[in-house]
Short mmCIF file of C-alpha atoms in Angstrom, two decimals:
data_model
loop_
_atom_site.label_atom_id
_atom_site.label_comp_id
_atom_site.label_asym_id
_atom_site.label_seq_id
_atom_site.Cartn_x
_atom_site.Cartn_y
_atom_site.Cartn_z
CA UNK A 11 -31.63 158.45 131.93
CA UNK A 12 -29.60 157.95 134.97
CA UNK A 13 -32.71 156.16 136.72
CA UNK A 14 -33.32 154.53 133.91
CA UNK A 15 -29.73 152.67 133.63
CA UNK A 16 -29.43 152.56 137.60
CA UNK A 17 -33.00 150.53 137.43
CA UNK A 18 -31.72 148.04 134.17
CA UNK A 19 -28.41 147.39 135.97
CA UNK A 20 -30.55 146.45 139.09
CA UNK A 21 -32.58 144.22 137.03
CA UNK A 22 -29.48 142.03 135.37
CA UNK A 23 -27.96 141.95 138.96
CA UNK A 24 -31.56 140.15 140.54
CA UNK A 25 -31.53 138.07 137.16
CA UNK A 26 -27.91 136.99 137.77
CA UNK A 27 -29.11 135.92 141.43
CA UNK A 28 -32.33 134.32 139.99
CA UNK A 29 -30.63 132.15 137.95
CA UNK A 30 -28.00 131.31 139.83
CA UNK A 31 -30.26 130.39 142.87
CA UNK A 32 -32.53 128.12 140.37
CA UNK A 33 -28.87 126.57 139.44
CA UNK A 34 -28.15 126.00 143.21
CA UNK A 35 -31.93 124.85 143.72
CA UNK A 36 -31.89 122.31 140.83
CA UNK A 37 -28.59 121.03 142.03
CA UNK A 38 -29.71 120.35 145.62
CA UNK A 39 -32.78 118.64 144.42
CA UNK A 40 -31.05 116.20 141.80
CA UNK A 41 -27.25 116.25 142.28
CA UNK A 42 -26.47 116.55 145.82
CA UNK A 43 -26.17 113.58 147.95
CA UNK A 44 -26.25 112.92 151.50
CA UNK A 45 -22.81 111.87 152.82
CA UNK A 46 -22.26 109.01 154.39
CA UNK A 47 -21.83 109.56 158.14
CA UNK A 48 -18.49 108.70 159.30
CA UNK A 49 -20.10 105.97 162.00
CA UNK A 50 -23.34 104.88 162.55
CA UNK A 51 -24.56 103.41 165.86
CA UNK A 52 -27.61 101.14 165.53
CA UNK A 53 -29.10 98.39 167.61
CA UNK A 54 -30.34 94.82 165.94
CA UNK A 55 -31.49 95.78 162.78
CA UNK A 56 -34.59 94.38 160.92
CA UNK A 57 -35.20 92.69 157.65
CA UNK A 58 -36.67 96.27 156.04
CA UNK A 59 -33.37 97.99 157.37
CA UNK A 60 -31.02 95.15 156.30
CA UNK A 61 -32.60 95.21 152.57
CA UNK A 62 -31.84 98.75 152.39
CA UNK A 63 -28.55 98.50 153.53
CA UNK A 64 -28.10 96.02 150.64
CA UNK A 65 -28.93 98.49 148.28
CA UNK A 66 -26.79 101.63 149.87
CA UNK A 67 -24.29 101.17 152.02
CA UNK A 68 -25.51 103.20 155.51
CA UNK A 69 -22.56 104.70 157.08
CA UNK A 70 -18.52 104.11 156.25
CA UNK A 71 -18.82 101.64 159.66
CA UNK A 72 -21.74 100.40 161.18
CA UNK A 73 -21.91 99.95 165.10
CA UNK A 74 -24.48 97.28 166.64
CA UNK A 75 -25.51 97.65 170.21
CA UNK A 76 -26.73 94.36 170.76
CA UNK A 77 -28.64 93.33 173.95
CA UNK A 78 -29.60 89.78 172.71
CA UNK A 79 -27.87 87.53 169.61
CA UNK A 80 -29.51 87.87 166.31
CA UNK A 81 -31.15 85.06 164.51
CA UNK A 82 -29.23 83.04 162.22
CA UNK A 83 -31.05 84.69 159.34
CA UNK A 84 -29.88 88.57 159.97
CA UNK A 85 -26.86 87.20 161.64
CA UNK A 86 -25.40 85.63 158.15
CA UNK A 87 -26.87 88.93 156.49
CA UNK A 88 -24.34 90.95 158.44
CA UNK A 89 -21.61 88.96 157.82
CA UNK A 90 -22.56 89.53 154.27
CA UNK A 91 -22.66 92.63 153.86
CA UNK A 92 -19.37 92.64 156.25
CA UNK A 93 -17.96 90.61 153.55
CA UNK A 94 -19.42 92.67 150.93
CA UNK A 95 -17.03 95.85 152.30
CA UNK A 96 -19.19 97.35 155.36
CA UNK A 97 -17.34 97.66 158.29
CA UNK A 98 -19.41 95.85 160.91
CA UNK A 99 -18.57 95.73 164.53
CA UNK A 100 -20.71 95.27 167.63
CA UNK A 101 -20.60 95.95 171.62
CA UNK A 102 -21.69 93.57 174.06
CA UNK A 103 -24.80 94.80 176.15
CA UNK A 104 -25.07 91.87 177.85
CA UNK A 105 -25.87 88.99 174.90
CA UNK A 106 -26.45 85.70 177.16
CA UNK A 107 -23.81 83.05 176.22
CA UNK A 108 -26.47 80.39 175.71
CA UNK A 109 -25.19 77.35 174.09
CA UNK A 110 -27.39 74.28 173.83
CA UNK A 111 -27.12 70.62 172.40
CA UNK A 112 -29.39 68.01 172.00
CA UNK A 113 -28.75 64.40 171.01
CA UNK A 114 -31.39 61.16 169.95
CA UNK A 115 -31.36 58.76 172.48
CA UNK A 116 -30.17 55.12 171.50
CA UNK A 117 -33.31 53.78 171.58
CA UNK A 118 -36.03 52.42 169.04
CA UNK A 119 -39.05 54.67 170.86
CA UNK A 120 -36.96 57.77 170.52
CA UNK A 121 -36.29 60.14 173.13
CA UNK A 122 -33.36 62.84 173.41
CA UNK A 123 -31.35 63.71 175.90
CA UNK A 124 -30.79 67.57 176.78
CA UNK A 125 -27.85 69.77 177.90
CA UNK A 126 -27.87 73.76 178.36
CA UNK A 127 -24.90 75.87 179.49
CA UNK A 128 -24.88 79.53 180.11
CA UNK A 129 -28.26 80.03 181.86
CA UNK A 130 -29.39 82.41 184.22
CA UNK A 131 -30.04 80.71 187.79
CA UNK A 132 -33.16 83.12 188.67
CA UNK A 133 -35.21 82.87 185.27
CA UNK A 134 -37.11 79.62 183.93
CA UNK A 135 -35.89 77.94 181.15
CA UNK A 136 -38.40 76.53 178.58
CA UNK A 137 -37.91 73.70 176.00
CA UNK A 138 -40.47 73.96 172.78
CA UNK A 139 -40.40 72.63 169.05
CA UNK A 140 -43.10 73.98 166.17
CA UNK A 141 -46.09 72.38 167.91
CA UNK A 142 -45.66 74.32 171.37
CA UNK A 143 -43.57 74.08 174.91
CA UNK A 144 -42.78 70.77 175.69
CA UNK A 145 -40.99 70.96 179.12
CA UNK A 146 -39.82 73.88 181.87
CA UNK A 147 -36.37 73.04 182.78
CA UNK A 148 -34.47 74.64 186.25
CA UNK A 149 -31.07 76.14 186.19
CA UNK A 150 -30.16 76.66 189.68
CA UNK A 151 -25.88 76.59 188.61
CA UNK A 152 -26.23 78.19 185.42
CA UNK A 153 -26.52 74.52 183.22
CA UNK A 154 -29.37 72.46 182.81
CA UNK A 155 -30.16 68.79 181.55
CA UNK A 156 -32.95 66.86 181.05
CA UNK A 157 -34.39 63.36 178.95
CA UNK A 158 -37.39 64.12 176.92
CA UNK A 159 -39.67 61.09 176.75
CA UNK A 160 -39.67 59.28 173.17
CA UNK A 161 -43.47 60.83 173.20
CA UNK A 162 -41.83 64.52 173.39
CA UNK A 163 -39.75 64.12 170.31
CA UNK A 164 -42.07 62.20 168.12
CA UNK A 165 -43.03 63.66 164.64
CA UNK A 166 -42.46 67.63 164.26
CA UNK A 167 -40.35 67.57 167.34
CA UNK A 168 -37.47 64.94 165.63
CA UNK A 169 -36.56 68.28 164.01
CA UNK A 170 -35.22 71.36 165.86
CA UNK A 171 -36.04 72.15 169.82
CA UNK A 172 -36.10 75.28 170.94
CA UNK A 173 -34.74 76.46 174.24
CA UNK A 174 -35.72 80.21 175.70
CA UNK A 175 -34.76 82.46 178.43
CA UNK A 176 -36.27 85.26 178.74
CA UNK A 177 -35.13 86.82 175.06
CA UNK A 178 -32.38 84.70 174.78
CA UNK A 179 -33.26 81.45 172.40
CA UNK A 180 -31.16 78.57 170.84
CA UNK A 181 -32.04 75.69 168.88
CA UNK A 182 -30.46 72.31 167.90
CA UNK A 183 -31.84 69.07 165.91
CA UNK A 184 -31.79 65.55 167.63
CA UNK A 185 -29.21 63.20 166.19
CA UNK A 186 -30.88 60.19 165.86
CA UNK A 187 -29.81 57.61 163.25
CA UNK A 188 -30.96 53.78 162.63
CA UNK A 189 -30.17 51.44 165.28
CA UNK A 190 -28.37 48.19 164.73
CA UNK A 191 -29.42 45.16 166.85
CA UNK A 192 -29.23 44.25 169.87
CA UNK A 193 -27.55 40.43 171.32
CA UNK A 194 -27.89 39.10 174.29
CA UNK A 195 -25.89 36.24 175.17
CA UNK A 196 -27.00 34.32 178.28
CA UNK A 197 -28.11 30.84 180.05
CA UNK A 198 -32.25 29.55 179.01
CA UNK A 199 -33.85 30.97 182.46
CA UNK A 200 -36.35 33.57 183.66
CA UNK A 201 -33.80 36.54 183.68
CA UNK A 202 -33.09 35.64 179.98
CA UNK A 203 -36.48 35.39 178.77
CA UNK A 204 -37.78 38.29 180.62
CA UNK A 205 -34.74 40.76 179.57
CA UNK A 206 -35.50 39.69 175.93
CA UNK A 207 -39.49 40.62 176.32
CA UNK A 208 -38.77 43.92 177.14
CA UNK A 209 -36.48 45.20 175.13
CA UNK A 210 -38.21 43.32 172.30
CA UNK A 211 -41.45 45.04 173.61
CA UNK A 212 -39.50 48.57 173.59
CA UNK A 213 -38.51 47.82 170.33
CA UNK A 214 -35.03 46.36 169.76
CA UNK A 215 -34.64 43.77 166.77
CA UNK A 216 -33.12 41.05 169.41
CA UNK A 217 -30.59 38.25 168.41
CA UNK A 218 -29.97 35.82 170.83
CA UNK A 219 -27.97 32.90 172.38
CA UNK A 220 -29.21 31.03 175.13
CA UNK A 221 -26.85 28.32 176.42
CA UNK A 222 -29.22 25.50 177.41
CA UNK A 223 -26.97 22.75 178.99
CA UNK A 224 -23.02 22.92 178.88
CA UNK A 225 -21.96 23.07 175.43
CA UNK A 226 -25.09 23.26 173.69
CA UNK A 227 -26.47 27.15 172.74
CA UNK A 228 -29.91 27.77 171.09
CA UNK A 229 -29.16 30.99 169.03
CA UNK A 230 -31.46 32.93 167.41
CA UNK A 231 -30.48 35.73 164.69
CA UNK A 232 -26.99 36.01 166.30
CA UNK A 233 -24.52 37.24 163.57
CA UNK A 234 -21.13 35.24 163.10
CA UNK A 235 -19.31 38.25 164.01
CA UNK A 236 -20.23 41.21 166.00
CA UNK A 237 -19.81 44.25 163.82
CA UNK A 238 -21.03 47.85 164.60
CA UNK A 239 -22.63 47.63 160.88
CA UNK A 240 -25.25 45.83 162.52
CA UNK A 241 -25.01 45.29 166.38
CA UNK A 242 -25.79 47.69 168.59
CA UNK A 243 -25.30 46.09 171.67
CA UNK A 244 -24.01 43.07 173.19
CA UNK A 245 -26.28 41.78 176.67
CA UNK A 246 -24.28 39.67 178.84
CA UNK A 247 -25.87 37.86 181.52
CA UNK A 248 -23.76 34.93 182.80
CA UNK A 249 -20.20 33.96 182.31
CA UNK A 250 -18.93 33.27 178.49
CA UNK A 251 -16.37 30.82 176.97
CA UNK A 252 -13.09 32.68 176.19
CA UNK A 253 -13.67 32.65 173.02
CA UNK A 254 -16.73 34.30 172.66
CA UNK A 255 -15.05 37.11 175.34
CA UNK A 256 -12.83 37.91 173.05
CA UNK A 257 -14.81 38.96 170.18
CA UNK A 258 -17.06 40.85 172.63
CA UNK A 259 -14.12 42.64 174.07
CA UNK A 260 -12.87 43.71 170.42
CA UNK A 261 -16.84 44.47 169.48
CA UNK A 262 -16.81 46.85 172.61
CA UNK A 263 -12.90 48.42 171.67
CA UNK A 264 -14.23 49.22 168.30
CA UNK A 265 -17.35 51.23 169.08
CA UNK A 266 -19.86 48.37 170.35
CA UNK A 267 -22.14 48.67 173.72
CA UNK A 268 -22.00 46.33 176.32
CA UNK A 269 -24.61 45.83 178.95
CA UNK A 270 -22.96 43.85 181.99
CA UNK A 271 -25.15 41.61 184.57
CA UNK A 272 -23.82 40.32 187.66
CA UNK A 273 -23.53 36.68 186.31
CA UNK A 274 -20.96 37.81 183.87
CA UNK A 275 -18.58 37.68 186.53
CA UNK A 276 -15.49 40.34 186.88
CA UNK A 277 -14.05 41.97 183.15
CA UNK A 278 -11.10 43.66 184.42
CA UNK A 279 -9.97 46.17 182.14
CA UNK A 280 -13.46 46.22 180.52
CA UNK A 281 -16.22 46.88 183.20
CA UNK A 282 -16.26 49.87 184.90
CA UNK A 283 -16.59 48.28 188.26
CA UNK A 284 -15.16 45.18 190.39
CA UNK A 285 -18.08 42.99 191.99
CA UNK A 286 -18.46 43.24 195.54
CA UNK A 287 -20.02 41.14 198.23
CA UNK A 288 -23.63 40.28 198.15
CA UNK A 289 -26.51 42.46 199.65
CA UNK A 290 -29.60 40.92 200.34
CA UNK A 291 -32.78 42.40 199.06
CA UNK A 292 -33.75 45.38 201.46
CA UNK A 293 -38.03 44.66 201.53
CA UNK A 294 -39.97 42.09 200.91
CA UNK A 295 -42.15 43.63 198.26
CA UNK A 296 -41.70 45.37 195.25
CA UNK A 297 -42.93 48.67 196.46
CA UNK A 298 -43.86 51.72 193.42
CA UNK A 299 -41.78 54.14 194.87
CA UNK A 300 -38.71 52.11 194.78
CA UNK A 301 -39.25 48.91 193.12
CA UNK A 302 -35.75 47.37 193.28
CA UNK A 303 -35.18 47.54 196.96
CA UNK A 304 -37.13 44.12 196.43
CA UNK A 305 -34.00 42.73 194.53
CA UNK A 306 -30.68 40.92 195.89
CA UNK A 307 -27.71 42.53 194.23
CA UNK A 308 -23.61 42.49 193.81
CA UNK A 309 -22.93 45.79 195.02
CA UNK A 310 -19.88 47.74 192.23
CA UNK A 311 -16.81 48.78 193.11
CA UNK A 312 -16.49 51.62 190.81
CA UNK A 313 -12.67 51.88 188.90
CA UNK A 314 -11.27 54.85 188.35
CA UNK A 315 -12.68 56.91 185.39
CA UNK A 316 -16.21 55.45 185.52
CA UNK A 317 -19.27 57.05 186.16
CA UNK A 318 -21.64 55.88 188.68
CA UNK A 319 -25.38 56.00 187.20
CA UNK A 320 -27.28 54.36 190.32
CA UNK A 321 -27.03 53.84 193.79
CA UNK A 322 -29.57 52.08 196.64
CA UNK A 323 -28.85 52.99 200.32
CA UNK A 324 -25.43 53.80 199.29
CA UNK A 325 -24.55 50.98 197.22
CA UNK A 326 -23.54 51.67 193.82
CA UNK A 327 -25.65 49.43 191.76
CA UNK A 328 -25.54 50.55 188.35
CA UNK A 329 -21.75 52.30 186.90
CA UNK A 330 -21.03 53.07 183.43
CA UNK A 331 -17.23 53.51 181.06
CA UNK A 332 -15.50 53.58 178.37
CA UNK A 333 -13.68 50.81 176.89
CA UNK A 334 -11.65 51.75 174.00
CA UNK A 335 -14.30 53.18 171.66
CA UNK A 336 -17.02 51.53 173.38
CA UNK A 337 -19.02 52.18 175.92
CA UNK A 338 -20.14 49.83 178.98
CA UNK A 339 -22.62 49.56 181.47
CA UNK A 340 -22.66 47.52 184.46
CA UNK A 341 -25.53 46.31 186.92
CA UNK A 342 -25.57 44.57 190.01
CA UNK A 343 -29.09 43.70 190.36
CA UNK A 344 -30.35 39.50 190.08
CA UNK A 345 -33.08 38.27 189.39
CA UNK A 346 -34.58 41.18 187.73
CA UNK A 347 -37.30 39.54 186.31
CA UNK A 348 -39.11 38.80 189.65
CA UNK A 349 -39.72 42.92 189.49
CA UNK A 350 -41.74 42.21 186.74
CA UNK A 351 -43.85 39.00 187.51
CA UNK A 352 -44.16 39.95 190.93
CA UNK A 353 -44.33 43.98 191.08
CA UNK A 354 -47.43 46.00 190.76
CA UNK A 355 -49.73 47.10 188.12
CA UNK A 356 -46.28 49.44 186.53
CA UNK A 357 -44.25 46.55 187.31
CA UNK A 358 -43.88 45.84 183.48
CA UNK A 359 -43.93 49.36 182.03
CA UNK A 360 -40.85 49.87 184.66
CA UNK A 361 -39.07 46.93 184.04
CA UNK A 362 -38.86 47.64 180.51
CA UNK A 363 -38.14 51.11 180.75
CA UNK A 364 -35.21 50.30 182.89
CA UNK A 365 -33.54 47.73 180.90
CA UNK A 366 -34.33 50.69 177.84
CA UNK A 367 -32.46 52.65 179.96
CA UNK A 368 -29.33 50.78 179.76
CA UNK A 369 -29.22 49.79 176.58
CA UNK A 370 -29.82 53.75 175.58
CA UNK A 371 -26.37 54.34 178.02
CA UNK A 372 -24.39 51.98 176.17
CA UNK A 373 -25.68 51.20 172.36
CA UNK A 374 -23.01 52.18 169.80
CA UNK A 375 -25.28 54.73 167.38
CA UNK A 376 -23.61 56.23 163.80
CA UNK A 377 -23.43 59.30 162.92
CA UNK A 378 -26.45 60.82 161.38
CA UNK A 379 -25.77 63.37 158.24
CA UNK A 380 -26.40 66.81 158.49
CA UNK A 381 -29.86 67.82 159.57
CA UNK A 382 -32.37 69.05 157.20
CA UNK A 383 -33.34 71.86 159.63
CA UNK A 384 -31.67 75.03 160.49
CA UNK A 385 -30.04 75.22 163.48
CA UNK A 386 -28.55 77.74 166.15
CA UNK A 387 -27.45 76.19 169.34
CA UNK A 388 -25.01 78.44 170.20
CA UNK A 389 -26.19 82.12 169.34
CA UNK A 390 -23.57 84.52 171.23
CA UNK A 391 -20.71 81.95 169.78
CA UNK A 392 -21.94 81.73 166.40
CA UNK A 393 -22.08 86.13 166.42
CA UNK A 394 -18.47 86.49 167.64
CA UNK A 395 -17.51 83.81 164.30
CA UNK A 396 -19.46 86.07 162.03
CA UNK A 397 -18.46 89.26 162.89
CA UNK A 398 -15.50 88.73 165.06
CA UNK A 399 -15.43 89.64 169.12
CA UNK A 400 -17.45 92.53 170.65
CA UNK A 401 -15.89 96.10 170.13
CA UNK A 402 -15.10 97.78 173.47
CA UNK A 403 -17.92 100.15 174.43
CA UNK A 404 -17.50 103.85 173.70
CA UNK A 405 -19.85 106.86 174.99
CA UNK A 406 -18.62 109.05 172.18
CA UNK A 407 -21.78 109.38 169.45
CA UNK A 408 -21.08 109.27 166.23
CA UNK A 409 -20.32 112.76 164.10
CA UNK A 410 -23.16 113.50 161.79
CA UNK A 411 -21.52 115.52 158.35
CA UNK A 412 -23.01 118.25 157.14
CA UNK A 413 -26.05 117.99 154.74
CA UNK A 414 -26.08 119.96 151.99
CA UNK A 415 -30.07 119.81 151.39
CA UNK A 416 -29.78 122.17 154.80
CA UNK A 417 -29.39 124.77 152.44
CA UNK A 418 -32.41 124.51 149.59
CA UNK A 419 -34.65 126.52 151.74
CA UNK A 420 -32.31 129.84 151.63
CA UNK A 421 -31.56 128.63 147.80
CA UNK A 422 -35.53 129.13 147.20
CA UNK A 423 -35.58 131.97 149.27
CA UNK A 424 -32.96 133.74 147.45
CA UNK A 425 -34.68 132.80 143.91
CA UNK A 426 -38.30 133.83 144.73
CA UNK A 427 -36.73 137.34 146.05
CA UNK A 428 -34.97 137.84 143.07
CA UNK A 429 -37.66 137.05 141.06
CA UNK A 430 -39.49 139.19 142.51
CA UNK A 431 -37.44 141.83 142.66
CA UNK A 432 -36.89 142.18 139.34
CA UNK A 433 -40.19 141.68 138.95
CA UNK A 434 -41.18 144.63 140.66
CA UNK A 435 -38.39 146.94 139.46
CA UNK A 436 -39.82 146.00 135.73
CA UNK A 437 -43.32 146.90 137.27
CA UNK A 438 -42.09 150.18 138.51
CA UNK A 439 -39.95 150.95 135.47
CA UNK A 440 -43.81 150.54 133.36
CA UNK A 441 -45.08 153.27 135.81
CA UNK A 442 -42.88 155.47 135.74
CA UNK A 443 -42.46 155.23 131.21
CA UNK A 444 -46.60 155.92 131.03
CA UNK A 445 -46.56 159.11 133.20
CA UNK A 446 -43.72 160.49 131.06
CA UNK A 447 -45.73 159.33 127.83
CA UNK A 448 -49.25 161.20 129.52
CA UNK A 449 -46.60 164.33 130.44
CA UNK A 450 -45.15 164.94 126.70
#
């Protein structure tokens, strides 16, 4: 009897741990939880990993180690789920500070002109839009700038351009908005007509006025009153009556270009230069390499505050400057059009690209509206606004908790013994009750 009871009390004990364990097993499997480790350091996560951190939260503070800026598509996800209560922070493993712009050229064939800061001297820099590269651009002092021709940014490329460095990548959309016209005032002569072909042939909507003996003008679409609603530009080639000085000196103050020849005589506290003495042309011919050596010219003193955009054997022959709102440009070149009838077989394609030129320098353009295309021309700034500066780097990893599921193996364990146990005590107890039953 004493067997008996020692063998029953055994039995209850291993079904007290078998249930128990199946308890422990069944609340492992469906009601424990992972914790959420205290930190979690990451580098740039993806798309797959940023959807499930929607969904569950990852860590009670997440830690990027970022080597290069994210895109502007997982960059505005962090800063959502930042927003959303996850503590986001990230240290700086060396994210370039690339910061890009581009801007539409004033001129009707397009064009754009290019400026990049925060490059690395010793690695190429490459321009691109959707289509493919369009340019390789050098960096020797960190900053590069460049014009793309109006046949670079000419259907998909009027929307975003893409500059690289090695990983590092930034893009920004051309500005370009509709250009008002362009006037030239001037005496009837060669320089006149030959000005107006080109930058008609470029394609500027021209309105002119071409004084053909003293006191009697020829005009042709000239407005009554130059307005930056729809002028441009303002060409002046020879001297003006003081009237019509004044209204392009308060066209200029509010926002208008001005395009200066050396027959328009001195506009002190408009032009960015003083005219100097004469210098004779330098060759006889209009040689390709350097076509306006060919040309006599007023050589520019340059005022203070201008910029100086050309020079020939240390002559400052074209300068450029604000004016109020406005902006001018100055040239001392005559007789420009004898580059043009007399030059070479480019002598017209140049001659009208450099008169483009200066009206692109100086043309008053409005401001476009916000561009239709995404863009992200300063990466490393645009991170630091999202999710605030860089978090000083630490070597300490994070502490993992403890995870309960550690323990469902010796849970299972624990129930399969007892179940067997008892098991086999119930097997033995069987034995042991037939022999006594065979005995009697």
């Amino acid at each position: 009897m004493r067997s008996r009871g020692s063998r029953i009390a055994l039995e209850r004990a291993l079904r007290a741990v078998a249930v128990t364990s199946l308890a422990a097993v069944a609340w492992l499997l469906l009601g424990a939880r992972r914790p959420l480790p205290a930190r979690l350091d990451v580098e740039l996560p993806d798309t797959a990993q940023l959807a499930r951190w929607t969904a569950s939260a990852p860590a009670d503070s997440v830690r990027l180690r970022l080597v290069r800026a994210p895109d502007a598509l997982r960059r505005d996800w962090l800063a959502a789920l930042a927003r959303a209560g996850t503590a986001l922070g990230w240290t700086d493993g060396g994210v370039p500070s690339l910061a890009f712009e581009v801007a539409g050229r004033a001129d009707p064939a397009g064009g754009a002109w290019i400026a990049a800061a925060g490059l690395a001297p010793e690695l190429p820099v490459v321009l691109a839009d959707s289509l493919g590269v369009l340019d390789t651009l050098p960096a020797p002092e960190g900053g590069a700038a460049a014009i793309l021709a109006a046949t670079l940014t000419s259907g998909a490329t009027a929307g975003a351009i893409e500059i690289s460095q090695g990983p590092a990548s930034a893009r920004a959309v051309p500005a370009i908005s509709r250009l008002g016209r362009a006037v030239v005032l001037a005496r009837a002569g060669w320089e006149a007509r030959f000005a107006i072909t080109a930058l008609e042939e470029r394609g500027w909507s021209v309105a002119t006025r071409l004084e053909v003996a003293p006191g009697v003008a020829v005009r042709q679409g000239e407005p009554e009153r130059l307005d930056t609603s729809r002028v441009a530009v303002v060409v002046v080639l020879d001297s003006l009556q003081a009237q019509d000085r004044s209204g392009v000196v308060r066209f200029v103050r509010q926002g208008g270009g001005l395009v200066l020849g050396p027959g328009a005589g001195d506009w002190v506290g408009l032009a960015p230069a003083s005219l100097g003495p004469r210098v004779a042309a330098r060759t006889l011919a209009f040689a390709s390499a350097a076509p306006r050596r060919a040309l006599g010219l007023r050589q520019l003193i340059v005022r203070p505050g201008a910029s100086v955009l050309e020079t020939e054997d240390g002559a400052v022959t074209v300068a450029a400057g604000r004016a109020g709102a406005g902006r001018v440009v100055q040239f001392g070149y005559e007789d420009t059009w004898r580059w043009r009838m007399q030059g070479g077989s480019d002598a017209v394609a140049e001659h009208r690209q450099w008169w483009a030129s200066l009206l692109a320098a100086a043309a008053y353009r409005p401001e476009p509206g916000a561009p239709s295309v995404p863009a992200d021309p300063a990466p490393r700034a645009a991170l630091a606004a999202a999710l605030g500066p860089p978090l000083p780097a630490s070597g300490d990893a994070a502490r993992q908790p403890a995870d309960p599921l550690r323990f469902l193996p010796w849970a299972a364990a624990a129930l399969f013994a007892a179940l067997l146990g008892e098991w086999g005590s119930r097997r033995i107890g069987s034995r042991q009750q037939g022999a006594g039953t065979r005995e009697n």
